[in-house]
């Protein structure tokens, strides 16, 4: 079984266990605690599907598995579709805004994967956009790779792919997941380096195929060099990281392992860059998800915002299986432990399985998606407003409940994006007019 393909295609949220099979998370925990944050189930009237992916025939591409990148000047949207194309390995595409009198967005295929033996397949995760319209991303399948796409020199031709790293064997991390983080300022010590995670590989033999790793790609003598900065050891030390890292203003990396810890329910970790003459990064566990607290399996990329970490887990509390939103607050001396606070619990009707990196708007509110739940069990878009005045709790607002056709179903695991005007965009893996996914826009 191709586990990485199972993760991105299956119609549910998954945890990656030691037998390397993805299974539906059980909704079995019921612990009574006080619920926080009220709900305001108001449907937005400003939701619009701007593109529906076509049928799976010929060289059509479909099934977006992407974190969208938006050019803030032109408003063009860049993303990936995990299936189809001329090489049957998925594509990278752009979606440009309509020009009057047209009301239709224009989709353009920029690159086809799978046409060569050393090319990857199934592009997924966030895209990084650099100066000159260059795009950086990762593919899960094929050999698995980190790639760079450059715009064509001649008009009406495909973009040019450069392989920054092709994942191999023998301790090399494999199955790169969720794109990369670009350290443009060199906060972690290496200017222009990329950081990412793989859910297999690494140096540990405690997991079949490796427990996963965090890696750095840096430019050395005109070539790209991959360095494993941490190999997960399994068991209480965690395994199978599935979303790439966040970085604070000191170069510290933060991430999550979907499994591991005392109860095997996952953990949140940090990696502190070395201070010369030391060369090794320092790994620390900031929080273990435990059954005793009704927690289970972190399932979204972390957001680092104003010194705190925000994310979600797949098993909730208050008897609800829908998952929780949480934040982690760093310790204040003399305390040494980070403090976890649950912001909201999903119960199904208001969403199930919060996924995707949270997006912060200008007011400080958090926007996110759930994979399923809602009116048709196709997922939701929601907004969490921070406490105001004398309030101490966050306020939940249901923005949109997906209906499968024609608007979409199952928002992708990589979050929302915003343009310069504040409009919010996202993608669904399925649903839409043809059942193969959609790109949507919300005007707040």
C-alpha atoms as one frame of an Amber mdcrd trajectory, in Angstrom:
protein
   0.000   0.000   0.000   1.350   3.460  -0.898   0.850   5.159   2.446   1.577
   8.687   1.304  -0.997   8.389  -1.480  -3.483   6.941   0.996  -3.042   9.983
   3.244  -3.828  12.536   0.571  -6.630  10.652  -1.195  -8.671   9.066   1.562
 -11.956  10.700   2.475 -11.190  11.118   6.162  -8.493  12.377   8.500  -5.836
   9.830   9.319  -3.214   9.004  11.912  -0.020   7.186  10.972   0.624   4.276
  13.322   3.618   2.004  13.748   2.302  -0.583  11.294   2.497   2.236   8.694
  -1.172   2.040   7.787  -3.404   5.079   7.875  -6.627   4.478   9.767  -9.625
   6.607  10.623  -9.195   8.200  14.006 -11.540   6.750  16.581 -14.050   9.055
  18.184 -14.027   7.352  21.540 -13.026   9.893  24.121 -15.614  11.546  26.296
 -14.243  13.672  29.089 -16.453  16.280  30.696 -14.868  19.677  30.950 -16.170
  23.167  30.579 -16.814  24.234  26.982 -15.293  27.513  25.884 -16.373  29.979
  23.227 -19.906  30.320  21.938 -21.005  29.613  18.402 -22.661  31.890  15.899
 -23.824  29.706  12.985 -24.214  32.429  10.372 -23.707  31.440   6.744 -21.631
  33.906   4.754 -23.307  35.431   1.707 -19.972  36.216   0.133 -18.785  32.673
  -0.600 -18.075  31.931  -4.269 -16.666  28.944  -6.126 -14.278  30.482  -8.654
 -13.128  27.233 -10.290 -14.264  23.597 -10.361 -11.806  20.955 -11.564 -12.933
  18.820 -14.535 -13.693  15.144 -14.961 -10.846  12.620 -14.667 -10.475  12.026
 -18.394  -7.620  12.423 -20.856  -4.945  14.810 -19.625  -7.257  16.783 -17.333
  -5.818  17.592 -13.896  -7.851  17.465 -10.720  -7.824  16.735  -6.991  -6.071
  19.811  -5.560  -3.884  19.019  -2.541  -2.396  22.395  -2.003  -1.661  25.384
   0.133  -2.358  28.252  -2.233   0.198  30.963  -2.925  -1.191  34.354  -4.032
   0.760  37.002  -5.907  -0.171  40.120  -3.946   0.399  42.437  -6.934  -1.449
  40.607  -9.690  -3.913  38.616  -7.575  -2.925  35.418  -9.409  -3.356  32.201
  -7.439  -0.845  29.343  -7.669  -1.546  25.805  -6.546  -1.118  22.103  -7.249
  -3.403  19.292  -8.394  -2.280  15.855  -7.270  -3.676  13.838 -10.181  -3.844
  13.936 -13.952  -1.901  15.966 -16.465   0.060  14.621 -19.427   2.411  12.669
 -17.148  -0.405  11.450 -14.857   1.572  12.776 -11.901  -0.330  15.972 -11.177
   0.447  19.565 -12.107   1.245  23.031 -10.846  -1.283  25.599 -12.061  -2.114
  29.294 -11.931  -5.546  30.860 -11.694  -5.757  34.486 -12.803  -8.585  36.917
 -11.989 -11.171  37.777 -14.655 -10.831  40.858 -16.813 -14.020  42.720 -17.610
 -16.377  41.999 -19.196 -15.519  38.355 -18.421 -16.451  36.972 -15.008 -14.452
  33.755 -15.340 -11.082  33.053 -13.775  -8.475  31.613 -16.171  -6.624  28.440
 -15.210  -3.248  27.690 -16.786  -1.125  24.563 -16.433   2.444  25.557 -15.575
   4.124  22.158 -15.216   3.313  18.431 -15.628   4.818  15.888 -13.211   5.614
  12.259 -14.018   6.986  12.595 -17.536  10.497  11.519 -16.522  11.857   8.684
 -14.367  13.459  11.101 -11.893  10.448  13.388 -11.685   8.104  13.345  -8.726
   4.380  12.704  -8.632   1.502  13.994  -6.522   2.579  17.562  -5.659   1.088
  18.529  -2.328   1.464  21.030   0.469   2.202  24.711   0.501   3.945  26.514
  -2.323   6.641  29.092  -1.612   6.719  32.043  -4.002  10.016  33.854  -4.514
  11.125  36.946  -6.408  10.842  36.562 -10.169   7.711  34.408  -9.853   9.767
  31.353  -8.879   7.859  28.606  -7.033   9.253  26.031  -4.576   7.315  22.899
  -3.589   7.422  19.177  -2.829   5.970  15.983  -4.266   4.920  13.019  -2.135
   5.159  10.190  -4.662   7.510   9.066  -7.408  11.020   9.412  -5.993   9.678
  12.299  -3.897  11.478  15.576  -4.344  11.879  19.256  -3.596  11.520  21.230
  -6.821  11.815  24.776  -8.119   9.763  26.095 -11.036  10.901  29.102 -13.053
   8.745  31.019 -15.562   9.303  30.237 -19.245  11.533  32.443 -21.370   9.479
  31.887 -24.514   5.742  32.633 -24.453   3.193  29.819 -24.340   5.669  27.244
 -23.053   5.831  25.255 -19.821   7.719  26.420 -16.766  11.192  24.984 -16.111
  11.728  22.514 -13.266  14.960  22.362 -11.279  15.386  19.532  -8.781  16.778
  20.789  -5.480  16.752  17.302  -3.996  15.573  13.867  -5.064  14.870  11.657
  -2.073  16.609   8.319  -2.210  17.322   5.628   0.336  19.641   4.522   3.066
  19.002   7.110   5.760  17.886   9.772   3.308  14.521  11.209   4.381  11.732
  10.133   2.043   8.195  11.333   1.358   8.727  15.085   1.789   5.504  16.541
   3.076   3.783  19.935   3.053   6.325  21.951   1.115   9.152  23.876   2.730
   9.784  26.874   4.970  12.059  29.520   3.446  14.484  31.271   5.817  15.143
  34.314   3.651  16.817  36.304   6.480  18.940  33.477   7.830  17.327  33.615
  11.276  18.414  30.031  11.935  21.949  30.805  10.805  21.869  29.874   7.112
  20.503  32.594   4.867  18.315  31.344   2.050  17.960  27.814   3.415  14.783
  25.731   3.143  13.437  23.586   5.990  10.956  20.755   5.742   9.821  17.400
   7.116   9.427  13.865   5.835   7.041  11.334   7.343   9.448   8.441   6.724
  13.190   7.989   6.492  15.795   9.425   8.800  18.395   7.472  10.750  16.220
   5.694  13.311  15.416   2.008  12.839  12.635   2.074  15.453   9.961   2.510
  12.775   9.519   0.525   9.585  10.964   2.677   6.810  12.211   5.252   9.299
  10.400   7.476  11.784  10.685  10.684   9.774  13.018  13.651   9.851  13.424
  17.420   9.741  15.827  18.537   7.039  17.589  21.652   5.785  18.403  22.401
   2.153  21.199  24.937   1.754  23.277  26.246  -1.120  26.891  25.007  -0.969
  29.348  25.659  -3.830  26.612  26.190  -6.418  24.876  22.949  -5.410  22.053
  22.190  -3.013  22.994  20.146   0.035  20.491  18.291   2.204  21.260  18.037
   5.918  19.155  16.069   8.368  18.923  18.277  11.444  16.731  15.853  13.400
  15.698  12.215  13.003  12.663  11.163  15.002  13.307   8.176  17.255   9.765
   6.822  17.633   8.052   5.876  20.890   7.973   8.778  23.390  10.219  10.894
  21.159   7.621  11.012  18.383   7.334   9.824  14.800   5.713  10.658  11.443
   5.739  14.436  11.241   3.320  15.341   8.456   3.384  19.140   8.331   6.356
  21.377   7.848   7.879  23.576  10.518   7.221  27.136  11.688  10.013  29.542
  12.697  10.137  32.327  15.288  12.247  35.502  15.100  15.183  33.732  16.746
  15.351  30.938  14.194  13.766  28.296  16.451  11.719  25.746  14.507   8.386
  24.390  15.775   6.496  21.368  14.511   4.391  18.389  15.455   4.633  14.638
  15.261   1.318  12.937  14.615   2.277  10.023  16.855   4.454   9.359  19.868
   4.609  10.632  23.413   3.534   8.732  26.559   0.202   7.642  25.054   1.230
   7.573  21.418  -1.141  10.473  20.715   1.404  12.851  19.236   3.424  15.824
  20.429   4.645  19.339  19.639   8.384  19.936  19.475  10.963  22.660  18.993
  14.386  22.603  17.338  16.829  25.292  18.457  19.660  26.097  16.030  23.213
  25.450  17.185  25.393  28.196  18.636  28.980  27.852  17.314  31.132  25.939
  17.914  28.266  23.486  18.430  26.819  21.995  15.251  23.823  20.016  16.481
  20.274  21.330  16.799  18.547  20.914  20.189  15.303  18.940  20.137  12.740
  19.559  22.889   9.195  18.320  23.439   6.898  21.224  24.320   3.660  19.301
  24.777   2.527  15.661  24.784  -1.054  14.908  23.762  -2.520  12.496  26.307
  -5.605  10.353  26.638  -6.141  11.560  30.187  -6.788  15.061  28.823  -9.002
  13.831  25.999  -6.473  14.859  23.392  -5.318  13.113  20.281  -3.083  13.517
  17.252  -2.233  17.046  16.120  -3.496  17.314  12.539  -2.717  20.753  11.162
   0.332  22.877  10.447   1.218  25.117  13.374   0.791  28.890  13.299   3.334
  30.996  15.212   1.636  34.286  16.085   2.660  36.889  18.657   4.910  34.444
  20.480   2.320  31.663  20.760   1.609  28.505  18.773  -1.849  27.721  17.397
  -3.014  24.409  15.981  -5.624  21.660  16.114  -5.995  18.057  17.225  -8.285
  15.385  15.856  -9.958  14.080  19.004 -11.888  16.506  21.121 -13.225  16.482
  24.616 -16.634  17.196  26.187 -17.627  13.883  24.630 -17.184  15.254  21.123
 -15.123  13.520  18.431 -14.792  16.599  16.267 -11.387  17.818  17.426 -10.107
  20.925  19.177  -8.370  24.213  18.473  -5.597  25.043  20.905  -2.789  27.457
  21.633   0.533  26.879  23.371   1.960  29.713  25.462   5.687  29.773  26.289
   6.727  29.547  29.939   7.299  32.603  32.070  10.112  32.208  34.623  10.356
  30.405  36.928   8.032  28.055  35.058   9.639  25.784  32.481   6.642  24.154
  30.801   4.575  25.538  27.954   0.879  25.993  28.747  -1.788  24.531  26.452
  -5.188  26.219  26.278  -8.133  24.765  24.376  -9.926  27.477  22.429 -12.802
  25.526  20.903 -14.203  22.014  20.533 -15.876  20.782  17.354 -18.845  18.457
  17.655 -19.701  17.548  14.066 -22.526  19.897  13.158 -20.148  22.838  13.479
 -17.296  20.963  11.826 -15.279  17.796  12.294 -11.517  17.400  12.004 -10.105
  20.951  11.961  -7.317  20.963   9.378  -5.067  23.386   7.602  -2.825  26.117
   8.933  -4.819  28.906  10.562  -4.921  32.287   8.826  -4.800  35.542  10.808
  -6.757  38.520   9.458  -6.114  42.211  10.176  -8.345  42.133  13.272  -6.424
  39.243  14.841  -9.199  36.717  14.143  -8.257  33.187  13.083  -9.745  31.626
   9.948  -9.684  27.885   9.381 -11.341  24.846   7.829 -12.598  21.461   8.955
 -12.197  18.421   6.738 -15.690  17.104   7.358 -18.762  17.835   9.460 -21.183
  20.656   8.778 -24.542  20.434   7.008 -23.498  17.771   4.445 -20.475  16.306
   6.254 -18.249  17.950   3.624 -16.438  20.334   5.938 -16.665  23.974   6.886
 -14.916  27.323   6.903 -14.986  29.074  10.277 -13.705  32.180  12.027 -12.474
  32.433  15.617 -12.551  35.957  17.049 -10.289  36.700  20.040 -11.716  37.806
  23.390 -12.813  41.432  23.424 -13.591  43.733  26.320 -14.468  41.773  29.438
 -14.833  38.488  27.542 -12.330  35.739  28.243 -13.352  33.273  25.562 -12.929
  33.149  21.815 -16.042  33.390  19.618 -16.717  30.836  16.888 -18.562  31.826
  13.698 -19.549  29.369  11.000 -18.677  31.070   7.710 -19.562  28.349   5.197
 -20.734  24.743   5.260 -19.732  22.843   2.113 -22.452  21.070   0.134 -20.347
  18.810  -2.136 -21.887  19.952  -5.434 -21.472  22.546  -6.767 -19.245  24.254
  -4.184 -16.863  21.535  -2.953 -16.184  18.952  -0.277 -13.280  18.229   2.107
 -11.061  21.345   2.247  -7.406  20.459   1.774  -5.069  20.022   4.733  -2.936
  23.094   4.034  -5.052  26.063   5.028  -6.360  29.305   3.585  -4.636  32.240
   1.880  -5.471  35.924   1.528  -4.822  38.587  -1.094  -3.920  42.257  -0.677
  -7.586  43.283  -0.401  -8.361  40.796   2.375 -10.280  38.266   0.294  -9.749
  34.690   1.485  -9.112  31.704  -0.783  -8.930  27.955  -0.332  -9.269  24.602
  -2.096 -11.357  21.468  -1.634 -10.046  18.021  -2.529 -13.365  16.776  -3.902
 -16.824  18.040  -4.726 -17.400  21.015  -6.971 -19.372  20.907 -10.205 -17.567
  17.773 -11.464 -16.743  16.139  -8.133 -12.968  16.590  -8.430 -12.327  19.596
  -6.237 -12.708  23.354  -6.352 -11.073  26.702  -5.591 -13.219  29.102  -3.576
 -13.187  32.742  -2.487 -14.699  34.414   0.562 -15.129  38.152   0.967 -15.177
  38.740   4.765
